[in-house]
Amino acid sequence: MTATSASSLEDFIAALPKVELHVHLEGSLQPETLLTLADSHQLSDLQRSLEEIRSWYEFRDFPHFLEVYRHAVQVLRDAEDFALLAAETIRSLARQNVHYAEVNFSLCDHLERGIPAEVVFAGLEQGRTQVEAEHDITIRWVPDFPGDFGVAAGERTLDAVLTHGPASVLGFSIGGLEVDREPFADLFTRARAAGLRSLPHAGETEGPDRVWSAIHALGADRIGHGIGSMRDPALVDYLREQQLPLDVSPTSNLCTRSVASLEEHPLPRMLEKGLLVTLNSDDPPMFGTDLTGEYRTASRMGLGPAALAQLARNGVQASFLEPARKTALVAEIDATAAQHDAAS
Ligand code: ADE
Ligand code: ZN
């Protein structure tokens, strides 16, 4: 690629109006902020240099990533810490021309550490309202619990959401180690009955059976990752027919070694099969990326500008934005694509 076309690709990705449907708030903690909070709370085990944090963010495998993630979240203690993290994360999204985001956060981890739900929600809402007033961006929250913490921890998390959660809470997510999803069926039935969207991780490190159970047992409205679906042609057919969205994050899968190389990542095949794929950053600074970085990565994987614009449209379609804003955002994506000769 010539210098000119590289810079025009960069301009196109920057100009493309985007949504982000799968990003973890705590996984968005910048190393500098982590160190500031570790200092202010005098957490000696996390008082390290930036270089040490960067090498700490090199993961042997998915369980090792989770170990580091669970250690890092311990710098978040007070409502001000959550407000700072929320404001920084949302500002970073706004700078990338993201107009709407569904932001996952590890409520269960904080509750299990003894942080009250009121503290977490107060901080998140302070950051959200502050940055929504400054930028053209809307945020909806998706509280998450790790499946490996068990059903009772999931129940405590949902109770806290239903008691203390603000109206900006959109959905409910299971993450962590990808254990069997069947035992969580009743929990998700209760979450859905309360009006929450079912947004489970499935098929990130495991295979099609987890995705099937996310669909049948958890009533998934979208699947987090879902790359393991490609091993079952009947599941691929089902996902295409239902146009059930899959939130894909190639750099995350590479950094957690869920895929061995970008060449082996199924994103291009998923699109070829007609699946409703969206592009997301997951835990951006922990993987040395952000959402625009994922569009660059998708381009390196062989997707041209028209496919990048389609990923942006898919994100809007798969989101829970109200219909009028979806129509307006898709029109903006179409106009940007036309200006950059990327119309489909
Ligand atoms: N928690 C934070 N990031 C996660 C991921 N990518 N998968 C599952 N749980 C997570
Ligand atoms: Zn995730």
mmCIF file of C-alpha atoms and ligand atoms in Angstrom:
data_model
loop_
_atom_site.group_PDB
_atom_site.id
_atom_site.type_symbol
_atom_site.label_atom_id
_atom_site.label_comp_id
_atom_site.label_asym_id
_atom_site.label_seq_id
_atom_site.Cartn_x
_atom_site.Cartn_y
_atom_site.Cartn_z
ATOM 1 C CA MET A 1 0.000 0.000 0.000
ATOM 2 C CA THR A 2 1.359 3.452 -0.890
ATOM 3 C CA ALA A 3 1.757 6.191 1.690
ATOM 4 C CA THR A 4 -1.169 8.038 0.121
ATOM 5 C CA SER A 5 -3.548 5.088 0.233
ATOM 6 C CA ALA A 6 -2.455 4.250 3.795
ATOM 7 C CA SER A 7 -3.289 7.776 4.900
ATOM 8 C CA SER A 8 -6.599 7.753 3.017
ATOM 9 C CA LEU A 9 -7.505 4.475 4.770
ATOM 10 C CA GLU A 10 -6.600 6.137 8.082
ATOM 11 C CA ASP A 11 -8.800 9.149 7.200
ATOM 12 C CA PHE A 12 -11.670 6.894 6.163
ATOM 13 C CA ILE A 13 -11.564 4.878 9.412
ATOM 14 C CA ALA A 14 -11.393 8.087 11.452
ATOM 15 C CA ALA A 15 -14.294 9.651 9.529
ATOM 16 C CA LEU A 16 -16.511 6.559 9.678
ATOM 17 C CA PRO A 17 -19.271 7.050 12.277
ATOM 18 C CA LYS A 18 -19.067 4.033 14.558
ATOM 19 C CA VAL A 19 -20.744 2.170 17.389
ATOM 20 C CA GLU A 20 -18.935 -0.053 19.904
ATOM 21 C CA LEU A 21 -20.969 -2.999 21.216
ATOM 22 C CA HIS A 22 -18.377 -5.035 23.093
ATOM 23 C CA VAL A 23 -15.930 -3.142 25.255
ATOM 24 C CA HIS A 24 -15.162 -3.781 28.928
ATOM 25 C CA LEU A 25 -14.942 -0.681 31.115
ATOM 26 C CA GLU A 26 -12.233 -2.106 33.384
ATOM 27 C CA GLY A 27 -10.380 -3.502 30.375
ATOM 28 C CA SER A 28 -10.292 0.115 29.118
ATOM 29 C CA LEU A 29 -8.195 1.296 32.076
ATOM 30 C CA GLN A 30 -5.158 3.051 30.605
ATOM 31 C CA PRO A 31 -1.830 1.925 32.145
ATOM 32 C CA GLU A 32 -1.141 5.529 33.257
ATOM 33 C CA THR A 33 -4.491 5.669 35.112
ATOM 34 C CA LEU A 34 -3.884 2.270 36.655
ATOM 35 C CA LEU A 35 -0.570 3.524 38.050
ATOM 36 C CA THR A 36 -2.142 6.768 39.329
ATOM 37 C CA LEU A 37 -4.859 4.826 41.169
ATOM 38 C CA ALA A 38 -2.372 2.252 42.509
ATOM 39 C CA ASP A 39 -0.336 5.158 43.902
ATOM 40 C CA SER A 40 -3.301 6.962 45.415
ATOM 41 C CA HIS A 41 -4.518 3.772 47.140
ATOM 42 C CA GLN A 42 -0.938 2.747 48.036
ATOM 43 C CA LEU A 43 -1.250 -0.666 46.411
ATOM 44 C CA SER A 44 2.420 -1.605 46.466
ATOM 45 C CA ASP A 45 1.973 -4.705 44.277
ATOM 46 C CA LEU A 46 0.694 -2.443 41.470
ATOM 47 C CA GLN A 47 3.213 0.403 41.873
ATOM 48 C CA ARG A 48 5.212 -0.436 38.774
ATOM 49 C CA SER A 49 6.708 1.345 35.782
ATOM 50 C CA LEU A 50 4.764 1.801 32.538
ATOM 51 C CA GLU A 51 7.154 -0.682 30.876
ATOM 52 C CA GLU A 52 6.385 -3.236 33.590
ATOM 53 C CA ILE A 53 2.637 -2.775 33.043
ATOM 54 C CA ARG A 54 3.096 -3.201 29.283
ATOM 55 C CA SER A 55 4.989 -6.466 29.729
ATOM 56 C CA TRP A 56 2.425 -7.552 32.350
ATOM 57 C CA TYR A 57 -0.114 -7.187 29.503
ATOM 58 C CA GLU A 58 1.516 -9.984 27.479
ATOM 59 C CA PHE A 59 -0.697 -12.986 27.995
ATOM 60 C CA ARG A 60 0.253 -16.650 27.842
ATOM 61 C CA ASP A 61 -3.375 -17.708 27.306
ATOM 62 C CA PHE A 62 -6.958 -16.720 28.150
ATOM 63 C CA PRO A 63 -6.844 -17.793 31.849
ATOM 64 C CA HIS A 64 -3.638 -15.770 32.276
ATOM 65 C CA PHE A 65 -5.376 -12.727 30.750
ATOM 66 C CA LEU A 66 -8.245 -13.118 33.256
ATOM 67 C CA GLU A 67 -5.769 -13.410 36.136
ATOM 68 C CA VAL A 68 -4.141 -10.093 35.163
ATOM 69 C CA TYR A 69 -7.550 -8.433 34.543
ATOM 70 C CA ARG A 70 -8.833 -9.480 37.979
ATOM 71 C CA HIS A 71 -5.682 -8.161 39.615
ATOM 72 C CA ALA A 72 -5.830 -4.837 37.737
ATOM 73 C CA VAL A 73 -9.478 -4.086 38.699
ATOM 74 C CA GLN A 74 -8.397 -3.921 42.334
ATOM 75 C CA VAL A 75 -7.212 -0.324 41.812
ATOM 76 C CA LEU A 76 -10.897 0.693 41.535
ATOM 77 C CA ARG A 77 -12.179 1.455 45.033
ATOM 78 C CA ASP A 78 -14.192 4.680 45.297
ATOM 79 C CA ALA A 79 -16.980 6.212 43.225
ATOM 80 C CA GLU A 80 -14.406 8.798 41.988
ATOM 81 C CA ASP A 81 -12.231 5.988 40.576
ATOM 82 C CA PHE A 82 -15.173 4.578 38.621
ATOM 83 C CA ALA A 83 -16.159 8.077 37.474
ATOM 84 C CA LEU A 84 -12.606 8.768 36.255
ATOM 85 C CA LEU A 85 -12.445 5.454 34.390
ATOM 86 C CA ALA A 86 -15.908 5.934 32.850
ATOM 87 C CA ALA A 87 -15.123 9.496 31.736
ATOM 88 C CA GLU A 88 -11.739 8.545 30.228
ATOM 89 C CA THR A 89 -13.218 5.527 28.445
ATOM 90 C CA ILE A 90 -16.184 7.409 26.984
ATOM 91 C CA ARG A 91 -13.978 10.355 25.901
ATOM 92 C CA SER A 92 -11.687 7.925 24.129
ATOM 93 C CA LEU A 93 -14.683 6.424 22.304
ATOM 94 C CA ALA A 94 -15.955 9.890 21.344
ATOM 95 C CA ARG A 95 -12.495 10.810 19.956
ATOM 96 C CA GLN A 96 -12.755 7.765 17.694
ATOM 97 C CA ASN A 97 -16.056 9.008 16.253
ATOM 98 C CA VAL A 98 -18.104 6.483 18.228
ATOM 99 C CA HIS A 99 -21.653 7.794 18.709
ATOM 100 C CA TYR A 100 -23.152 4.953 20.704
ATOM 101 C CA ALA A 101 -21.629 2.244 22.904
ATOM 102 C CA GLU A 102 -22.883 -0.644 24.996
ATOM 103 C CA VAL A 103 -20.222 -0.845 27.694
ATOM 104 C CA ASN A 104 -19.718 -4.028 29.699
ATOM 105 C CA PHE A 105 -18.501 -3.694 33.289
ATOM 106 C CA SER A 106 -17.420 -6.280 35.862
ATOM 107 C CA LEU A 107 -20.019 -5.564 38.543
ATOM 108 C CA CYS A 108 -19.697 -9.043 40.045
ATOM 109 C CA ASP A 109 -15.921 -8.717 40.564
ATOM 110 C CA HIS A 110 -16.468 -5.457 42.481
ATOM 111 C CA LEU A 111 -19.312 -6.841 44.614
ATOM 112 C CA GLU A 112 -17.208 -9.892 45.493
ATOM 113 C CA ARG A 113 -14.400 -7.504 46.598
ATOM 114 C CA GLY A 114 -16.825 -5.784 48.946
ATOM 115 C CA ILE A 115 -17.456 -2.642 46.855
ATOM 116 C CA PRO A 116 -21.164 -1.727 47.157
ATOM 117 C CA ALA A 117 -23.182 -1.598 43.914
ATOM 118 C CA GLU A 118 -24.266 1.975 44.786
ATOM 119 C CA VAL A 119 -20.602 3.086 44.687
ATOM 120 C CA VAL A 120 -20.013 1.473 41.282
ATOM 121 C CA PHE A 121 -23.219 2.847 39.725
ATOM 122 C CA ALA A 122 -22.697 6.343 41.184
ATOM 123 C CA GLY A 123 -19.246 6.532 39.571
ATOM 124 C CA LEU A 124 -20.344 5.111 36.221
ATOM 125 C CA GLU A 125 -23.300 7.477 35.991
ATOM 126 C CA GLN A 126 -21.196 10.502 36.933
ATOM 127 C CA GLY A 127 -18.708 9.740 34.153
ATOM 128 C CA ARG A 128 -21.451 8.940 31.645
ATOM 129 C CA THR A 129 -23.570 12.061 32.202
ATOM 130 C CA GLN A 130 -20.502 14.315 32.208
ATOM 131 C CA VAL A 131 -19.139 13.071 28.865
ATOM 132 C CA GLU A 132 -22.556 12.664 27.202
ATOM 133 C CA ALA A 133 -23.039 16.399 27.858
ATOM 134 C CA GLU A 134 -19.701 17.200 26.155
ATOM 135 C CA HIS A 135 -19.917 14.922 23.085
ATOM 136 C CA ASP A 136 -22.414 13.417 20.647
ATOM 137 C CA ILE A 137 -22.286 9.992 22.279
ATOM 138 C CA THR A 138 -24.791 7.797 24.138
ATOM 139 C CA ILE A 139 -23.739 5.044 26.549
ATOM 140 C CA ARG A 140 -25.704 2.040 27.780
ATOM 141 C CA TRP A 141 -24.325 -0.231 30.517
ATOM 142 C CA VAL A 142 -24.046 -4.019 30.496
ATOM 143 C CA PRO A 143 -23.180 -5.498 33.913
ATOM 144 C CA ASP A 144 -21.232 -8.735 33.715
ATOM 145 C CA PHE A 145 -20.398 -11.677 35.951
ATOM 146 C CA PRO A 146 -17.771 -14.369 35.313
ATOM 147 C CA GLY A 147 -19.304 -17.807 34.731
ATOM 148 C CA ASP A 148 -16.519 -19.433 36.739
ATOM 149 C CA PHE A 149 -17.740 -17.520 39.848
ATOM 150 C CA GLY A 150 -20.884 -19.729 39.709
ATOM 151 C CA VAL A 151 -24.656 -19.279 39.622
ATOM 152 C CA ALA A 152 -24.942 -17.763 43.131
ATOM 153 C CA ALA A 153 -22.505 -14.962 42.195
ATOM 154 C CA GLY A 154 -24.571 -14.342 39.045
ATOM 155 C CA GLU A 155 -27.725 -14.149 41.195
ATOM 156 C CA ARG A 156 -26.086 -11.607 43.550
ATOM 157 C CA THR A 157 -25.029 -9.542 40.543
ATOM 158 C CA LEU A 158 -28.519 -9.530 39.039
ATOM 159 C CA ASP A 159 -30.072 -8.666 42.429
ATOM 160 C CA ALA A 160 -27.723 -5.678 42.700
ATOM 161 C CA VAL A 161 -28.634 -4.533 39.162
ATOM 162 C CA LEU A 162 -32.366 -4.816 39.810
ATOM 163 C CA THR A 163 -32.086 -2.989 43.150
ATOM 164 C CA HIS A 164 -29.561 -0.261 42.317
ATOM 165 C CA GLY A 165 -29.197 -0.141 38.518
ATOM 166 C CA PRO A 166 -30.070 3.118 36.714
ATOM 167 C CA ALA A 167 -32.231 3.288 33.577
ATOM 168 C CA SER A 168 -29.044 3.350 31.471
ATOM 169 C CA VAL A 169 -28.501 -0.380 32.206
ATOM 170 C CA LEU A 170 -29.370 -2.211 29.005
ATOM 171 C CA GLY A 171 -28.404 -5.829 29.394
ATOM 172 C CA PHE A 172 -26.758 -8.621 31.348
ATOM 173 C CA SER A 173 -23.613 -10.537 30.431
ATOM 174 C CA ILE A 174 -21.773 -13.686 31.436
ATOM 175 C CA GLY A 175 -18.006 -13.655 30.817
ATOM 176 C CA GLY A 176 -14.912 -15.019 32.532
ATOM 177 C CA LEU A 177 -13.782 -18.578 31.919
ATOM 178 C CA GLU A 178 -16.141 -20.068 29.355
ATOM 179 C CA VAL A 179 -17.859 -22.673 31.507
ATOM 180 C CA ASP A 180 -21.067 -24.510 30.526
ATOM 181 C CA ARG A 181 -23.905 -21.977 30.040
ATOM 182 C CA GLU A 182 -26.843 -24.354 30.818
ATOM 183 C CA PRO A 183 -26.753 -23.839 34.638
ATOM 184 C CA PHE A 184 -27.387 -20.109 34.117
ATOM 185 C CA ALA A 185 -30.695 -20.559 32.242
ATOM 186 C CA ASP A 186 -33.000 -19.507 35.127
ATOM 187 C CA LEU A 187 -30.802 -16.526 35.946
ATOM 188 C CA PHE A 188 -31.040 -15.206 32.382
ATOM 189 C CA THR A 189 -34.793 -15.915 32.295
ATOM 190 C CA ARG A 190 -35.099 -13.639 35.345
ATOM 191 C CA ALA A 191 -32.857 -10.972 33.766
ATOM 192 C CA ARG A 192 -34.874 -10.994 30.535
ATOM 193 C CA ALA A 193 -38.181 -10.884 32.411
ATOM 194 C CA ALA A 194 -36.880 -7.687 34.056
ATOM 195 C CA GLY A 195 -36.326 -6.161 30.588
ATOM 196 C CA LEU A 196 -32.561 -6.748 30.308
ATOM 197 C CA ARG A 197 -31.037 -7.899 27.026
ATOM 198 C CA SER A 198 -29.170 -11.194 27.077
ATOM 199 C CA LEU A 199 -25.575 -10.461 25.950
ATOM 200 C CA PRO A 200 -23.451 -13.496 26.852
ATOM 201 C CA HIS A 201 -19.883 -14.286 25.842
ATOM 202 C CA ALA A 202 -19.876 -17.639 23.998
ATOM 203 C CA GLY A 203 -17.575 -19.296 21.488
ATOM 204 C CA GLU A 204 -14.638 -17.094 22.509
ATOM 205 C CA THR A 205 -12.325 -19.888 23.681
ATOM 206 C CA GLU A 206 -14.771 -22.824 23.403
ATOM 207 C CA GLY A 207 -16.735 -24.401 20.597
ATOM 208 C CA PRO A 208 -20.234 -24.438 19.079
ATOM 209 C CA ASP A 209 -21.922 -26.150 22.054
ATOM 210 C CA ARG A 210 -21.409 -23.000 24.151
ATOM 211 C CA VAL A 211 -22.969 -20.846 21.425
ATOM 212 C CA TRP A 212 -25.939 -23.197 21.061
ATOM 213 C CA SER A 213 -26.536 -23.063 24.821
ATOM 214 C CA ALA A 214 -26.158 -19.266 24.859
ATOM 215 C CA ILE A 215 -28.963 -19.250 22.262
ATOM 216 C CA HIS A 216 -31.250 -21.920 23.752
ATOM 217 C CA ALA A 217 -30.578 -21.641 27.519
ATOM 218 C CA LEU A 218 -29.747 -17.919 27.803
ATOM 219 C CA GLY A 219 -31.930 -16.513 24.985
ATOM 220 C CA ALA A 220 -28.977 -14.524 23.603
ATOM 221 C CA ASP A 221 -29.826 -11.282 21.791
ATOM 222 C CA ARG A 222 -26.205 -11.114 20.597
ATOM 223 C CA ILE A 223 -23.165 -13.320 21.081
ATOM 224 C CA GLY A 224 -19.889 -11.974 22.496
ATOM 225 C CA HIS A 225 -17.150 -13.261 20.142
ATOM 226 C CA GLY A 226 -18.787 -16.459 18.804
ATOM 227 C CA ILE A 227 -15.765 -17.309 16.667
ATOM 228 C CA GLY A 228 -16.031 -20.978 17.744
ATOM 229 C CA SER A 229 -19.363 -21.146 15.859
ATOM 230 C CA MET A 230 -17.516 -21.660 12.592
ATOM 231 C CA ARG A 231 -16.770 -25.277 13.533
ATOM 232 C CA ASP A 232 -20.472 -26.247 13.140
ATOM 233 C CA PRO A 233 -22.056 -25.699 9.701
ATOM 234 C CA ALA A 234 -25.586 -26.135 11.158
ATOM 235 C CA LEU A 235 -24.862 -23.357 13.674
ATOM 236 C CA VAL A 236 -23.490 -21.107 10.925
ATOM 237 C CA ASP A 237 -26.708 -21.688 8.939
ATOM 238 C CA TYR A 238 -28.803 -20.884 12.006
ATOM 239 C CA LEU A 239 -26.865 -17.679 12.784
ATOM 240 C CA ARG A 240 -27.193 -16.541 9.161
ATOM 241 C CA GLU A 241 -30.913 -17.335 8.936
ATOM 242 C CA GLN A 242 -31.690 -15.617 12.245
ATOM 243 C CA GLN A 243 -29.172 -12.809 11.604
ATOM 244 C CA LEU A 244 -28.178 -13.211 15.256
ATOM 245 C CA PRO A 245 -25.321 -10.741 15.723
ATOM 246 C CA LEU A 246 -21.803 -11.780 16.760
ATOM 247 C CA ASP A 247 -19.495 -9.193 18.365
ATOM 248 C CA VAL A 248 -16.014 -9.988 17.066
ATOM 249 C CA SER A 249 -12.678 -8.630 18.385
ATOM 250 C CA PRO A 250 -9.724 -10.002 16.375
ATOM 251 C CA THR A 251 -6.892 -8.410 18.392
ATOM 252 C CA SER A 252 -8.386 -9.685 21.654
ATOM 253 C CA ASN A 253 -8.542 -13.218 20.279
ATOM 254 C CA LEU A 254 -4.927 -12.938 19.132
ATOM 255 C CA CYS A 255 -3.654 -11.500 22.452
ATOM 256 C CA THR A 256 -5.451 -14.128 24.570
ATOM 257 C CA ARG A 257 -4.142 -16.754 22.129
ATOM 258 C CA SER A 258 -7.672 -17.911 21.363
ATOM 259 C CA VAL A 259 -6.468 -17.846 17.735
ATOM 260 C CA ALA A 260 -2.859 -18.617 16.800
ATOM 261 C CA SER A 261 -2.521 -15.864 14.190
ATOM 262 C CA LEU A 262 -4.586 -13.205 12.425
ATOM 263 C CA GLU A 263 -4.405 -15.337 9.257
ATOM 264 C CA GLU A 264 -6.355 -18.019 11.129
ATOM 265 C CA HIS A 265 -8.963 -15.615 12.505
ATOM 266 C CA PRO A 266 -12.405 -16.452 11.028
ATOM 267 C CA LEU A 267 -13.673 -12.837 10.634
ATOM 268 C CA PRO A 268 -13.420 -12.792 6.797
ATOM 269 C CA ARG A 269 -15.067 -16.238 6.558
ATOM 270 C CA MET A 270 -17.833 -15.156 8.928
ATOM 271 C CA LEU A 271 -18.642 -12.234 6.622
ATOM 272 C CA GLU A 272 -18.458 -14.449 3.521
ATOM 273 C CA LYS A 273 -21.001 -16.776 5.158
ATOM 274 C CA GLY A 274 -23.437 -13.882 5.539
ATOM 275 C CA LEU A 275 -23.245 -13.638 9.342
ATOM 276 C CA LEU A 276 -24.188 -10.386 11.061
ATOM 277 C CA VAL A 277 -20.719 -9.582 12.427
ATOM 278 C CA THR A 278 -19.846 -6.424 14.359
ATOM 279 C CA LEU A 279 -16.319 -5.174 15.102
ATOM 280 C CA ASN A 280 -15.254 -4.375 18.661
ATOM 281 C CA SER A 281 -12.231 -3.677 20.865
ATOM 282 C CA ASP A 282 -13.050 -5.789 24.014
ATOM 283 C CA ASP A 283 -10.276 -4.695 26.469
ATOM 284 C CA PRO A 284 -8.439 -2.139 24.311
ATOM 285 C CA PRO A 285 -5.308 -0.978 26.238
ATOM 286 C CA MET A 286 -4.746 -4.492 27.569
ATOM 287 C CA PHE A 287 -4.503 -5.643 23.940
ATOM 288 C CA GLY A 288 -2.721 -2.540 22.596
ATOM 289 C CA THR A 289 -5.700 -1.563 20.462
ATOM 290 C CA ASP A 290 -8.849 0.545 20.299
ATOM 291 C CA LEU A 291 -11.866 0.481 17.978
ATOM 292 C CA THR A 292 -10.119 2.324 15.125
ATOM 293 C CA GLY A 293 -7.240 -0.122 15.631
ATOM 294 C CA GLU A 294 -9.673 -2.983 15.057
ATOM 295 C CA TYR A 295 -10.799 -1.407 11.749
ATOM 296 C CA ARG A 296 -7.105 -1.172 10.768
ATOM 297 C CA THR A 297 -6.623 -4.806 11.783
ATOM 298 C CA ALA A 298 -9.664 -5.848 9.753
ATOM 299 C CA SER A 299 -8.136 -4.045 6.773
ATOM 300 C CA ARG A 300 -4.861 -5.965 7.304
ATOM 301 C CA MET A 301 -6.967 -9.151 7.285
ATOM 302 C CA GLY A 302 -7.948 -8.352 3.687
ATOM 303 C CA LEU A 303 -11.221 -6.469 4.188
ATOM 304 C CA GLY A 304 -11.575 -3.508 1.842
ATOM 305 C CA PRO A 305 -13.195 -0.130 2.621
ATOM 306 C CA ALA A 306 -16.674 -1.330 1.533
ATOM 307 C CA ALA A 307 -16.438 -4.248 4.006
ATOM 308 C CA LEU A 308 -15.281 -1.865 6.746
ATOM 309 C CA ALA A 309 -18.300 0.352 6.085
ATOM 310 C CA GLN A 310 -20.513 -2.757 6.219
ATOM 311 C CA LEU A 311 -19.040 -3.674 9.632
ATOM 312 C CA ALA A 312 -19.945 -0.181 10.841
ATOM 313 C CA ARG A 313 -23.521 -0.581 9.506
ATOM 314 C CA ASN A 314 -23.764 -4.034 11.111
ATOM 315 C CA GLY A 315 -22.853 -2.483 14.463
ATOM 316 C CA VAL A 316 -25.711 -0.005 14.158
ATOM 317 C CA GLN A 317 -28.147 -2.725 13.074
ATOM 318 C CA ALA A 318 -27.108 -5.046 15.939
ATOM 319 C CA SER A 319 -27.295 -2.293 18.566
ATOM 320 C CA PHE A 320 -30.220 -1.366 20.804
ATOM 321 C CA LEU A 321 -30.342 2.214 19.580
ATOM 322 C CA GLU A 322 -33.810 3.546 18.833
ATOM 323 C CA PRO A 323 -34.849 3.107 15.153
ATOM 324 C CA ALA A 324 -34.685 6.805 14.179
ATOM 325 C CA ARG A 325 -31.074 7.108 15.393
ATOM 326 C CA LYS A 326 -30.171 3.862 13.619
ATOM 327 C CA THR A 327 -31.511 5.261 10.339
ATOM 328 C CA ALA A 328 -29.625 8.531 10.826
ATOM 329 C CA LEU A 329 -26.335 6.802 11.690
ATOM 330 C CA VAL A 330 -26.555 4.414 8.726
ATOM 331 C CA ALA A 331 -27.178 7.422 6.440
ATOM 332 C CA GLU A 332 -24.015 9.063 7.861
ATOM 333 C CA ILE A 333 -22.025 5.857 7.287
ATOM 334 C CA ASP A 334 -23.342 5.678 3.695
ATOM 335 C CA ALA A 335 -22.382 9.314 3.074
ATOM 336 C CA THR A 336 -18.872 8.785 4.498
ATOM 337 C CA ALA A 337 -18.430 5.636 2.411
ATOM 338 C CA ALA A 338 -19.533 7.489 -0.746
ATOM 339 C CA GLN A 339 -17.092 10.353 -0.041
ATOM 340 C CA HIS A 340 -14.242 7.844 0.308
ATOM 341 C CA ASP A 341 -15.257 5.712 -2.713
ATOM 342 C CA ALA A 342 -16.144 2.861 -0.366
ATOM 343 C CA ALA A 343 -19.780 2.427 -1.366
ATOM 344 C CA SER A 344 -20.772 -1.260 -1.584
HETATM 345 N N1 ADE B 1 -13.754 -10.105 31.001
HETATM 346 C C1 ADE B 1 -13.025 -9.111 30.481
HETATM 347 N N2 ADE B 1 -12.721 -9.367 29.211
HETATM 348 C C2 ADE B 1 -13.269 -10.565 28.916
HETATM 349 C C3 ADE B 1 -13.317 -11.364 27.754
HETATM 350 N N3 ADE B 1 -12.719 -10.998 26.618
HETATM 351 N N4 ADE B 1 -13.961 -12.542 27.824
HETATM 352 C C4 ADE B 1 -14.569 -12.919 28.952
HETATM 353 N N5 ADE B 1 -14.566 -12.204 30.065
HETATM 354 C C5 ADE B 1 -13.920 -11.028 30.058
HETATM 355 ZN ZN ZN B 2 -15.635 -9.454 26.344
#
